[in-house]
Amino acid sequence: MIKPSLPQGTRDFAPQIVRRRQYILKTIASVFEVHGFQPLETPAMENLDTLLGKYGDEGDKLIFRILNNGLDNPAKRSQSLEAFEQVLNGQGSKSLTERALRYDLTIPFARYVAMNHGQLSFPFKRYQMQPVWRADRPQKGRYREFWQCDADVVGSASLLNEAELIQIYREAFRRLGISVDVRINNRKILAALAESCNASEKLTDITVAIDKLDKIGIDKVMEELEQRGLDAGNRERVRAYLLIDGSTDERLDRIEQLLGHTGSGRQGVQELRWLAGFLRTSEGSYPFSIDFTLARGLNYYTGTILEVKAIGVSMGSIGGGGRYDDLTGLFGVPGIPGVGISFGVDRIYDVMEETGAFPASLGVSTRALFFNLGEEETRYAWTAMLELRAAGIPCELYPEAVKFDRQFKYAEKKGIPAVVIAGSEEMSKGVFRVKILSSGTQTECGAEELETILSQAS
RNA sequence: GAGGGUGUAGCUCAGUAGGUUAGAGCAUCAGAUUGUGGUUCUGAGGGUCGUGGGUUCGAAACCCAUCAUCCUCCCCA
C-alpha cells in the first residue's frame, strides 16, 4: 500500500471551499460579461515552443514540461539517449519533451488570436478562467497549480480599454468586498529612464532593482544598481526618479521634466496623464495610484502596466496586467495590439478568508432532509420530493432507515435547515411534519404547503 | 537556485538533565435514548512517534542522512 499524497503545491478543494471558489469565479465572470467580454478556453497543455522564450529566462525554468511518451520504445533507444544527452548539456530536445502545461493565459490567448485572426472581429474582448501551472517553490500565497481569470482586449490601441479594465477591477473587488489599490505605471517611462541613462540594454536590471524600493529602501536599490553595473551619474538619475512624490499631477509634471526629452518618456507620460485624468473625471472614484517604481517582469508589456494589491493584508499582488503592442507578432501575426488584466483567484480566496469577506450564506444548498422511515414511507416522501425539486427546492431523502439520531445528525452536520418526517401517523392523515432545526419548531402541513414552508426555512 | 522552521491518533497539539504501558482536546463509533438532533454523561476504537541509519543497557527525545511540509529570498498571481 502506498501512502496517498498530493504533488507539491497542489490541493484538493473540499465542498465548502469549492463553493467559495465558485462564488469568486462567478462574481468575476459576471463582471466580465457585463462589460461585453466573451469566454474562451484553451487546452491545459501547449506545444513547448509556444511557451518558451515568452516569460524570460526565469519563466522558462518554471514551465512544467511534459515528458514524451514512447521514450522506452527499444527501436528509438539511441534517439532517446541522444535527446537525454542534449538535455544534460543544457539544451532542450524535442524528442524528449515537446509539450508543456500552460504557464499563464495570455500567451495561449495570443496563440489563439494568431491562429484565428482571420475569423475574429476586432476589437476582440475575451475572458478566460482556467488553472495554470508553475514549477515554483510553494509558499504563502504561491501554488504550483492555481487559477487565473484573464480579460484581454486585442485589436485596439485605445487607452479607453485600460480604463475599462480598471473599471472591471474596481467593480469585481467591490462585489467581492476587498479593498484594493491598483498601481499603474507605463513601460515607456521605464524605458525612457533606461534610455536617459544611455543604458537601454539595462532596462531589465534597472526595473528589477527599482521594483524593490518599498521592500529594501532606496539605499539598497542604489547598491543593487551599482552591482548591476550602473555608473554613479546614472544612479543619481535613478535616485531622482525614485524620489519623485507629491500629488498625481505633481508627479506627472516632474516625471515629464525628468524624462520628457525622450520620445518614449513623453509618450508614456502622456498616456498616464490621460488615463489618470479620465479615471478621475469619470463617474465615481477609482482606487488607483500612479507608481513609477512598479515594474512587472514579463517582457512582453510595452505600455501601461498594472498591479493590484489588497489593502491591509500581507499578500503578494492579487492581480496584474498591462498593454502589449505586438503580442501575436511572436506567432507571425504582427500589428495586433492588446491590453489585459488577470485576477489571481487563489490569492483572492486567501485574502477573503483572512478578512472574512465571504458571505455566510455560501453553505449548503439542500433545504430539507426527508427522513427515511421505511419502505412505504419512502414512496410517500419520494413523491413529495419530486414536486419540490421540480419547483427548484433542493431536498434529499436519507438513503437508509436508520434511527432518528443518525438522520438528525446528518442534517445537522450538513447544515440542512429543515427535516421532513412522515411516518405512518402522518401518512394516514396525508400530511408532513416539518421541523426547523435552528428553532426546533415543528409544523404539520399538506404537500402543497411544503414548498412555502421550506423556501422560508433558514 | 539559496537559506530557515516543523514532522507524535483523522484534526490541532502536549510530551527532553534519554527510562519500562506515549497523552489531551476535538472528531469518529457504541450506549444512556427503537418517532425527535444540538447540550450532557458513560464507554470504545485509533499511533511502525515521517523514513533509514547511528550513539546508548535503553531513543518520540541526542547525531547523521533522506523525504514531506511550511516560511524567507529570487520571481510572481
Coordinates of C-alpha atoms (C1' of nucleotides) in Angstrom, one line a residue:
Chain A
M1 CA 0.0 0.0 0.0
I2 CA 1.3 3.5 -0.7
K3 CA 0.6 6.5 1.4
P4 CA -1.7 8.7 -0.6
S5 CA -0.3 12.2 -1.2
L6 CA -0.6 15.2 -3.5
P7 CA 2.1 16.7 -5.7
Q8 CA 3.8 19.6 -4.1
G9 CA 1.9 22.9 -4.4
T10 CA -1.4 21.3 -5.4
R11 CA -4.5 21.0 -3.3
D12 CA -7.8 19.2 -3.1
F13 CA -10.8 21.5 -2.6
A14 CA -13.5 20.3 -0.1
P15 CA -17.1 21.1 -0.9
Q16 CA -17.3 24.3 1.2
I17 CA -14.1 25.6 -0.4
V18 CA -15.3 24.8 -3.9
R19 CA -18.5 26.8 -3.2
R20 CA -16.4 29.8 -2.1
R21 CA -14.1 29.5 -5.1
Q22 CA -17.1 29.3 -7.4
Y23 CA -18.5 32.4 -5.7
I24 CA -15.3 34.2 -6.7
L25 CA -15.3 32.8 -10.2
K26 CA -19.0 33.6 -10.8
T27 CA -18.6 37.1 -9.5
I28 CA -15.6 37.9 -11.7
A29 CA -17.3 36.2 -14.7
S30 CA -20.4 38.2 -14.3
V31 CA -18.4 41.4 -14.2
F32 CA -16.6 40.3 -17.4
E33 CA -19.8 39.5 -19.1
V34 CA -21.4 42.8 -18.2
H35 CA -18.5 44.6 -19.8
G36 CA -19.0 42.6 -23.0
F37 CA -16.2 40.1 -22.8
Q38 CA -16.7 36.6 -24.2
P39 CA -15.5 33.3 -22.7
L40 CA -12.6 31.3 -24.2
E41 CA -11.0 28.1 -23.1
T42 CA -7.7 26.7 -24.3
P43 CA -6.0 23.3 -23.6
A44 CA -4.1 22.7 -20.3
M45 CA -1.1 21.8 -22.4
E46 CA 0.6 23.8 -25.2
N47 CA 3.4 23.0 -27.5
L48 CA 6.6 23.8 -25.7
D49 CA 7.6 26.1 -28.5
T50 CA 4.6 28.2 -27.9
L51 CA 5.6 29.0 -24.4
L52 CA 9.4 29.1 -24.4
G53 CA 11.0 32.5 -24.5
K54 CA 7.9 34.4 -23.6
Y55 CA 8.4 34.8 -19.9
G56 CA 12.1 35.5 -19.6
D57 CA 14.9 33.1 -18.6
E58 CA 13.4 32.7 -15.1
G59 CA 10.0 32.0 -16.5
D60 CA 11.3 29.3 -18.9
K61 CA 12.7 27.4 -15.9
L62 CA 9.3 27.5 -14.2
I63 CA 7.4 25.9 -17.1
F64 CA 6.2 22.3 -16.3
R65 CA 7.3 20.2 -19.2
I66 CA 5.6 17.0 -20.2
L67 CA 7.8 14.0 -21.0
N68 CA 7.1 12.5 -24.4
N69 CA 5.5 9.1 -24.5
G70 CA 7.2 6.1 -26.0
L71 CA 10.7 7.0 -24.9
D72 CA 11.2 3.4 -23.8
N73 CA 10.5 2.1 -27.2
P74 CA 13.5 -0.1 -27.9
A75 CA 13.5 1.0 -31.6
K76 CA 14.1 4.6 -30.5
R77 CA 16.7 3.9 -27.9
S78 CA 19.6 5.7 -29.4
Q79 CA 17.4 8.7 -30.2
S80 CA 16.2 8.8 -26.6
L81 CA 19.7 8.6 -25.3
E82 CA 20.9 11.3 -27.6
A83 CA 18.0 13.5 -26.5
F84 CA 18.8 13.0 -22.9
E85 CA 22.4 13.8 -23.6
Q86 CA 21.3 17.2 -25.1
V87 CA 19.3 18.0 -22.0
L88 CA 22.2 17.2 -19.8
N89 CA 24.1 19.8 -21.8
G90 CA 21.5 22.4 -21.1
Q91 CA 19.7 22.2 -24.4
G92 CA 16.1 21.4 -24.9
S93 CA 15.2 18.4 -27.0
K94 CA 12.0 17.9 -28.9
S95 CA 12.4 14.2 -28.9
L96 CA 12.3 14.2 -25.1
T97 CA 9.7 16.9 -24.4
E98 CA 7.6 18.8 -26.9
R99 CA 4.6 19.8 -24.7
A100 CA 4.2 21.7 -21.5
L101 CA 1.5 22.8 -19.1
R102 CA 0.4 26.4 -19.7
Y103 CA 2.1 29.0 -17.6
D104 CA -0.4 31.7 -17.9
L105 CA -3.5 32.5 -20.0
T106 CA -2.1 35.4 -22.0
I107 CA 0.3 33.5 -24.3
P108 CA -2.2 30.8 -25.1
F109 CA -4.6 33.6 -25.9
A110 CA -2.1 35.2 -28.2
R111 CA -1.5 31.9 -29.9
Y112 CA -5.3 31.6 -30.3
V113 CA -5.6 35.0 -31.8
A114 CA -2.7 34.4 -34.1
M115 CA -4.3 31.2 -35.3
N116 CA -7.8 32.7 -35.8
H117 CA -7.2 36.4 -36.6
G118 CA -8.9 35.9 -39.9
Q119 CA -12.2 34.9 -38.2
L120 CA -12.2 37.2 -35.3
S121 CA -13.8 40.6 -35.4
F122 CA -11.7 43.3 -33.7
P123 CA -11.6 44.6 -31.2
F124 CA -11.9 41.1 -29.7
K125 CA -12.7 41.0 -26.0
R126 CA -12.3 37.7 -24.3
Y127 CA -12.1 36.4 -20.8
Q128 CA -10.7 33.1 -19.6
M129 CA -10.8 31.4 -16.3
Q130 CA -8.6 28.3 -16.0
P131 CA -5.8 26.8 -14.0
V132 CA -2.2 27.5 -14.8
W133 CA 0.9 25.7 -13.6
R134 CA 4.3 26.9 -12.4
A135 CA 7.2 24.9 -11.1
D136 CA 7.8 27.4 -8.4
R137 CA 8.7 26.8 -4.8
P138 CA 5.4 26.9 -3.0
Q139 CA 5.0 29.3 -0.1
K140 CA 2.3 31.6 1.3
G141 CA 0.0 32.7 -1.5
R142 CA 2.1 30.7 -4.0
Y143 CA 0.9 27.5 -5.5
R144 CA 2.1 25.3 -8.4
E145 CA -1.4 24.9 -9.7
F146 CA -3.6 28.0 -9.4
W147 CA -6.3 29.7 -11.3
Q148 CA -6.2 32.9 -13.2
C149 CA -9.1 34.9 -14.6
D150 CA -7.9 37.0 -17.5
A151 CA -9.7 39.6 -19.6
D152 CA -8.0 41.0 -22.7
V153 CA -8.9 43.3 -25.5
V154 CA -7.0 42.8 -28.7
G155 CA -7.2 44.8 -31.9
S156 CA -7.5 48.2 -30.2
A157 CA -4.8 50.7 -29.1
S158 CA -7.3 52.9 -27.3
L159 CA -6.5 53.8 -23.7
L160 CA -10.2 53.5 -23.1
N161 CA -9.5 49.8 -22.9
E162 CA -7.2 50.4 -20.0
A163 CA -9.9 52.5 -18.3
E164 CA -12.4 49.7 -18.8
L165 CA -10.1 47.1 -17.4
I166 CA -9.5 49.2 -14.3
Q167 CA -13.3 49.6 -14.1
I168 CA -13.5 45.9 -14.1
Y169 CA -11.0 45.6 -11.2
R170 CA -13.0 48.2 -9.3
E171 CA -16.3 46.5 -9.8
A172 CA -15.2 43.0 -9.2
F173 CA -13.3 43.8 -6.0
R174 CA -16.2 45.9 -4.8
R175 CA -18.6 43.0 -5.3
L176 CA -16.1 40.7 -3.5
G177 CA -15.7 43.0 -0.6
I178 CA -12.0 43.5 -0.9
S179 CA -10.5 47.0 -0.8
V180 CA -7.6 47.3 -3.2
D181 CA -5.1 49.7 -4.7
V182 CA -4.5 49.5 -8.4
R183 CA -1.0 50.7 -9.0
I184 CA -0.4 52.0 -12.5
N185 CA 2.8 52.7 -14.4
N186 CA 3.9 52.7 -18.0
R187 CA 6.6 50.6 -19.5
K188 CA 7.6 53.5 -21.8
I189 CA 8.5 55.6 -18.8
L190 CA 10.8 52.8 -17.5
A191 CA 12.3 52.6 -21.0
A192 CA 12.8 56.3 -21.0
L193 CA 14.6 56.1 -17.7
A194 CA 17.0 53.5 -19.1
E195 CA 17.4 55.5 -22.3
S196 CA 18.2 58.6 -20.5
C197 CA 20.9 56.7 -18.6
N198 CA 22.2 55.6 -22.0
A199 CA 21.6 52.1 -20.8
S200 CA 18.6 50.8 -22.7
E201 CA 20.1 47.3 -22.6
K202 CA 20.0 47.5 -18.8
L203 CA 16.2 48.1 -18.8
T204 CA 15.5 44.9 -17.0
D205 CA 18.3 45.4 -14.5
I206 CA 17.0 48.8 -13.6
T207 CA 13.4 47.9 -13.4
V208 CA 14.1 44.8 -11.3
A209 CA 16.1 47.0 -8.9
I210 CA 13.7 49.9 -8.5
D211 CA 10.7 47.5 -8.2
K212 CA 12.2 46.6 -4.8
L213 CA 12.1 50.2 -3.5
D214 CA 9.4 49.7 -0.9
K215 CA 10.8 46.4 0.2
I216 CA 14.5 47.2 0.7
G217 CA 14.7 51.0 0.7
I218 CA 16.4 53.5 -1.6
D219 CA 20.0 52.9 -0.4
K220 CA 19.8 49.2 -1.1
V221 CA 18.4 49.9 -4.5
M222 CA 21.4 52.1 -5.2
E223 CA 23.7 49.3 -4.1
E224 CA 21.9 46.9 -6.4
L225 CA 22.2 49.2 -9.3
E226 CA 25.9 49.6 -8.7
Q227 CA 26.2 45.8 -8.7
R228 CA 24.3 45.7 -11.9
G229 CA 26.8 48.0 -13.5
L230 CA 25.2 51.4 -13.4
D231 CA 27.7 54.3 -13.0
A232 CA 27.4 56.9 -10.4
G233 CA 25.9 59.6 -12.6
N234 CA 23.1 57.4 -13.8
R235 CA 22.5 56.1 -10.3
E236 CA 21.8 59.7 -9.3
R237 CA 19.4 60.0 -12.2
V238 CA 17.6 56.9 -11.0
R239 CA 17.6 58.3 -7.4
A240 CA 15.9 61.5 -8.6
Y241 CA 13.4 59.3 -10.4
L242 CA 12.6 57.4 -7.3
L243 CA 12.4 60.4 -5.1
I244 CA 9.5 61.9 -7.2
D245 CA 6.5 62.4 -4.9
G246 CA 3.5 64.6 -4.4
S247 CA 0.1 64.5 -5.9
T248 CA -0.6 62.6 -9.0
D249 CA -0.4 65.8 -11.1
E250 CA 2.8 67.0 -9.5
R251 CA 4.4 63.6 -10.0
L252 CA 3.4 63.5 -13.6
D253 CA 4.8 67.0 -14.1
R254 CA 8.1 66.0 -12.5
I255 CA 8.5 62.9 -14.5
E256 CA 7.9 64.9 -17.6
Q257 CA 10.7 67.3 -16.6
L258 CA 13.0 64.4 -15.9
L259 CA 12.2 62.2 -18.9
G260 CA 10.2 64.3 -21.3
H261 CA 13.2 64.9 -23.5
T262 CA 13.0 61.3 -24.8
G263 CA 10.3 60.2 -27.2
S264 CA 9.2 57.3 -25.1
G265 CA 9.2 59.3 -21.9
R266 CA 7.0 62.0 -23.5
Q267 CA 4.6 59.3 -24.8
G268 CA 4.5 57.4 -21.5
V269 CA 3.7 60.5 -19.5
Q270 CA 1.0 61.5 -22.0
E271 CA -0.7 58.1 -21.7
L272 CA -0.6 58.1 -18.0
R273 CA -1.8 61.6 -17.8
W274 CA -4.8 60.8 -20.0
L275 CA -5.7 57.7 -18.1
A276 CA -5.4 59.3 -14.7
G277 CA -7.4 62.2 -15.9
F278 CA -10.1 60.0 -17.3
L279 CA -10.4 57.9 -14.2
R280 CA -10.7 61.0 -12.0
T281 CA -13.3 62.8 -14.0
S282 CA -15.5 59.9 -15.0
E283 CA -18.2 58.7 -12.7
G284 CA -17.3 57.5 -9.2
S285 CA -13.9 57.2 -7.6
Y286 CA -11.3 54.7 -8.8
P287 CA -8.9 53.0 -6.3
F288 CA -5.7 53.7 -8.3
S289 CA -2.3 55.3 -7.8
I290 CA 0.4 56.2 -10.2
D291 CA 3.6 54.4 -9.1
F292 CA 6.8 54.9 -11.1
T293 CA 8.5 52.1 -9.2
L294 CA 6.1 49.4 -10.5
A295 CA 8.0 47.3 -12.9
R296 CA 6.5 43.8 -13.6
G297 CA 8.8 41.3 -15.0
L298 CA 7.0 39.9 -18.0
N299 CA 8.9 41.1 -21.0
Y300 CA 6.0 41.5 -23.4
Y301 CA 4.5 44.6 -21.9
T302 CA 5.1 47.7 -23.8
G303 CA 2.7 50.4 -22.4
T304 CA 0.5 50.6 -19.4
I305 CA 1.3 48.2 -16.6
L306 CA -1.0 47.4 -13.7
E307 CA -0.8 45.6 -10.4
V308 CA -3.5 45.1 -7.7
K309 CA -2.7 44.8 -4.0
A310 CA -5.2 44.1 -1.3
I311 CA -5.1 46.8 1.3
G312 CA -4.4 45.7 4.9
V313 CA -3.4 42.1 4.1
S314 CA 0.1 40.7 3.8
M315 CA -0.1 39.1 0.4
G316 CA 1.6 39.5 -2.9
S317 CA -0.3 41.0 -5.8
I318 CA -3.8 39.6 -6.4
G319 CA -4.0 40.8 -10.0
G320 CA -1.9 42.4 -12.7
G321 CA -1.8 43.2 -16.3
G322 CA -0.6 45.5 -19.0
R323 CA -0.5 46.6 -22.6
Y324 CA 1.4 44.7 -25.2
D325 CA 1.7 46.3 -28.6
D326 CA 2.6 43.2 -30.6
L327 CA 1.9 40.0 -28.7
T328 CA 0.9 38.0 -31.7
G329 CA 3.9 39.1 -33.6
L330 CA 5.7 36.3 -31.9
F331 CA 3.5 34.0 -33.7
G332 CA 3.8 35.6 -37.1
V333 CA 0.8 37.9 -37.0
P334 CA 2.2 41.5 -36.4
G335 CA 0.2 44.6 -35.8
I336 CA -2.4 43.4 -33.3
P337 CA -2.1 45.5 -30.1
G338 CA -3.8 44.4 -26.9
V339 CA -4.2 45.0 -23.2
G340 CA -5.2 42.6 -20.5
I341 CA -5.6 42.0 -16.8
S342 CA -5.5 39.0 -14.6
F343 CA -7.2 38.0 -11.3
G344 CA -5.3 35.6 -9.1
V345 CA -8.2 33.5 -7.7
D346 CA -6.3 31.6 -5.2
R347 CA -4.8 34.7 -3.6
I348 CA -8.1 36.4 -3.7
Y349 CA -9.5 33.4 -1.8
D350 CA -6.7 33.6 0.8
V351 CA -7.4 37.4 1.2
M352 CA -11.1 36.9 1.6
E353 CA -10.5 34.1 4.1
E354 CA -8.3 36.3 6.1
T355 CA -10.6 39.3 6.1
G356 CA -13.8 37.2 6.5
A357 CA -15.2 38.6 3.3
F358 CA -17.2 35.5 2.3
P359 CA -21.0 35.7 2.7
A360 CA -22.2 33.4 5.4
S361 CA -24.9 32.0 3.0
L362 CA -22.5 30.0 0.9
G363 CA -23.1 26.9 2.9
V364 CA -25.3 24.0 1.7
S365 CA -27.9 24.2 -1.0
T366 CA -30.1 21.4 0.4
R367 CA -33.2 22.9 2.0
A368 CA -34.7 19.8 3.6
L369 CA -33.9 16.3 4.5
F370 CA -36.7 13.7 4.3
F371 CA -36.3 11.1 7.0
N372 CA -36.3 7.5 5.9
L373 CA -38.8 5.6 8.0
G374 CA -39.2 2.5 5.9
E375 CA -40.3 1.2 2.5
E376 CA -43.9 2.7 2.4
E377 CA -42.8 6.0 3.9
T378 CA -40.1 6.3 1.3
R379 CA -42.6 6.2 -1.5
Y380 CA -44.7 8.8 0.2
A381 CA -41.7 11.1 0.7
W382 CA -40.4 10.4 -2.8
T383 CA -43.5 11.8 -4.4
A384 CA -43.3 15.0 -2.3
M385 CA -39.7 15.4 -3.2
L386 CA -40.3 15.2 -6.9
E387 CA -42.6 18.2 -6.6
L388 CA -40.3 20.2 -4.5
R389 CA -37.4 19.5 -6.8
A390 CA -39.5 20.5 -9.8
A391 CA -40.2 23.7 -8.0
G392 CA -36.4 24.2 -7.7
I393 CA -36.1 23.5 -4.0
P394 CA -33.1 21.2 -3.3
C395 CA -34.0 18.4 -1.0
E396 CA -32.8 14.9 -0.3
L397 CA -34.0 11.6 1.3
Y398 CA -31.8 9.8 3.8
P399 CA -31.0 6.6 1.9
E400 CA -31.3 4.2 4.9
A401 CA -34.0 3.6 7.5
V402 CA -31.6 4.2 10.4
K403 CA -32.6 5.6 13.8
F404 CA -33.6 9.3 14.1
D405 CA -30.5 10.2 15.9
R406 CA -28.4 9.4 12.8
Q407 CA -30.6 11.2 10.4
F408 CA -30.8 14.3 12.6
K409 CA -27.1 14.4 12.9
Y410 CA -26.6 14.0 9.2
A411 CA -28.9 17.1 8.6
E412 CA -27.1 18.9 11.4
K413 CA -23.6 18.4 10.0
K414 CA -24.5 19.2 6.5
G415 CA -26.2 22.4 7.6
I416 CA -29.6 21.4 6.2
P417 CA -32.1 23.9 7.8
A418 CA -35.2 21.6 7.9
V419 CA -36.1 17.9 8.2
V420 CA -39.4 16.4 7.0
I421 CA -40.8 13.5 8.9
A422 CA -43.5 11.4 7.5
G423 CA -44.3 8.1 9.2
S424 CA -47.5 6.0 9.4
E425 CA -49.2 8.7 11.5
E426 CA -48.6 11.4 9.0
M427 CA -49.3 9.2 6.0
S428 CA -52.7 8.3 7.4
K429 CA -53.5 11.9 7.7
G430 CA -51.9 12.8 4.4
V431 CA -49.6 15.4 5.9
F432 CA -45.9 16.0 6.6
R433 CA -44.2 17.0 9.7
V434 CA -41.6 19.7 9.1
K435 CA -39.1 20.5 11.8
I436 CA -36.9 23.6 11.5
L437 CA -33.6 22.6 13.1
S438 CA -32.4 26.0 14.3
S439 CA -35.6 26.8 16.3
G440 CA -36.8 23.3 16.9
T441 CA -40.3 24.2 15.9
Q442 CA -42.5 21.7 14.2
T443 CA -45.5 22.1 11.9
E444 CA -47.8 19.7 10.2
C445 CA -48.7 20.6 6.7
G446 CA -50.0 19.2 3.4
A447 CA -47.9 18.6 0.4
E448 CA -48.8 21.8 -1.3
E449 CA -47.7 23.9 1.8
L450 CA -44.3 22.2 1.9
E451 CA -42.9 24.4 -0.8
T452 CA -43.8 27.7 1.0
I453 CA -42.5 26.5 4.4
L454 CA -39.2 25.1 3.1
S455 CA -38.4 28.1 0.9
Q456 CA -38.6 30.2 4.0
A457 CA -36.7 27.9 6.2
S458 CA -33.2 29.1 7.3
Chain B
rG1 C1' 18.5 28.1 -7.4
rA2 C1' 20.0 30.0 -1.8
rG3 C1' 18.5 29.9 3.4
rG4 C1' 15.4 28.7 7.9
rG5 C1' 11.3 26.2 10.8
rU6 C1' 8.3 21.8 11.6
rG7 C1' 7.1 16.3 11.1
rU8 C1' 3.8 12.3 17.6
rA9 C1' -4.1 9.5 16.8
rG10 C1' -8.5 11.5 11.3
rC11 C1' -7.5 17.1 13.0
rU12 C1' -4.9 20.8 16.5
rC13 C1' -1.1 19.9 19.5
rA14 C1' 1.3 18.3 24.7
rG15 C1' 5.3 15.1 25.9
rU16 C1' 13.7 16.1 26.7
rA17 C1' 19.0 16.7 32.5
rG18 C1' 17.2 9.8 27.2
rG19 C1' 13.8 5.2 31.4
rU20 C1' 9.7 0.4 31.2
rU21 C1' 2.2 0.6 29.3
rA22 C1' 3.3 7.8 24.6
rG23 C1' -1.1 11.7 26.4
rA24 C1' -5.1 15.8 25.9
rG25 C1' -8.9 18.4 23.3
rC26 C1' -11.8 18.0 19.0
rA27 C1' -13.6 14.3 15.6
rU28 C1' -15.4 9.0 14.9
rC29 C1' -18.2 4.8 16.8
rA30 C1' -21.4 2.4 20.7
rG31 C1' -24.7 3.0 24.8
rA32 C1' -27.9 6.2 28.2
rU33 C1' -32.4 7.4 24.2
rU34 C1' -36.3 1.7 18.9
rG35 C1' -40.7 8.7 16.4
rU36 C1' -37.0 13.8 17.8
rG37 C1' -30.9 16.4 16.7
rG38 C1' -27.8 20.4 19.1
rU39 C1' -26.4 20.1 25.5
rU40 C1' -24.9 16.3 29.0
rC41 C1' -23.0 11.5 30.9
rU42 C1' -20.5 6.6 30.2
rG43 C1' -17.5 3.6 27.3
rA44 C1' -14.7 2.1 22.8
rG45 C1' -11.6 2.1 18.6
rG46 C1' -7.5 4.5 16.6
rG47 C1' -0.2 5.9 16.9
rU48 C1' 5.8 1.3 12.6
rC49 C1' 6.3 8.8 17.3
rG50 C1' 7.7 10.9 8.6
rU51 C1' 11.6 7.2 6.7
rG52 C1' 16.6 4.9 7.1
rG53 C1' 20.9 4.6 9.8
rG54 C1' 24.0 5.8 14.2
rU55 C1' 25.1 6.8 19.7
rU56 C1' 23.2 4.1 24.2
rC57 C1' 21.9 -1.1 28.7
rG58 C1' 17.7 1.8 27.0
rA59 C1' 15.7 6.9 21.8
rA60 C1' 9.4 10.1 20.3
rA61 C1' 13.6 12.9 22.6
rC62 C1' 20.6 13.2 21.0
rC63 C1' 23.6 12.8 16.0
rC64 C1' 23.7 12.0 10.5
rA65 C1' 21.1 11.2 6.1
rU66 C1' 16.6 11.2 3.4
rC67 C1' 11.6 12.5 2.3
rA68 C1' 7.4 15.6 3.2
rU69 C1' 5.5 20.2 4.5
rC70 C1' 5.6 25.5 5.9
rC71 C1' 8.2 30.1 5.6
rU72 C1' 12.0 33.8 3.7
rC73 C1' 15.0 35.4 -0.6
rC74 C1' 14.7 35.3 -6.1
rC75 C1' 10.4 35.7 -9.2
rC76 C1' 5.4 36.1 -9.4
rA77 C1' -1.0 35.6 -9.2

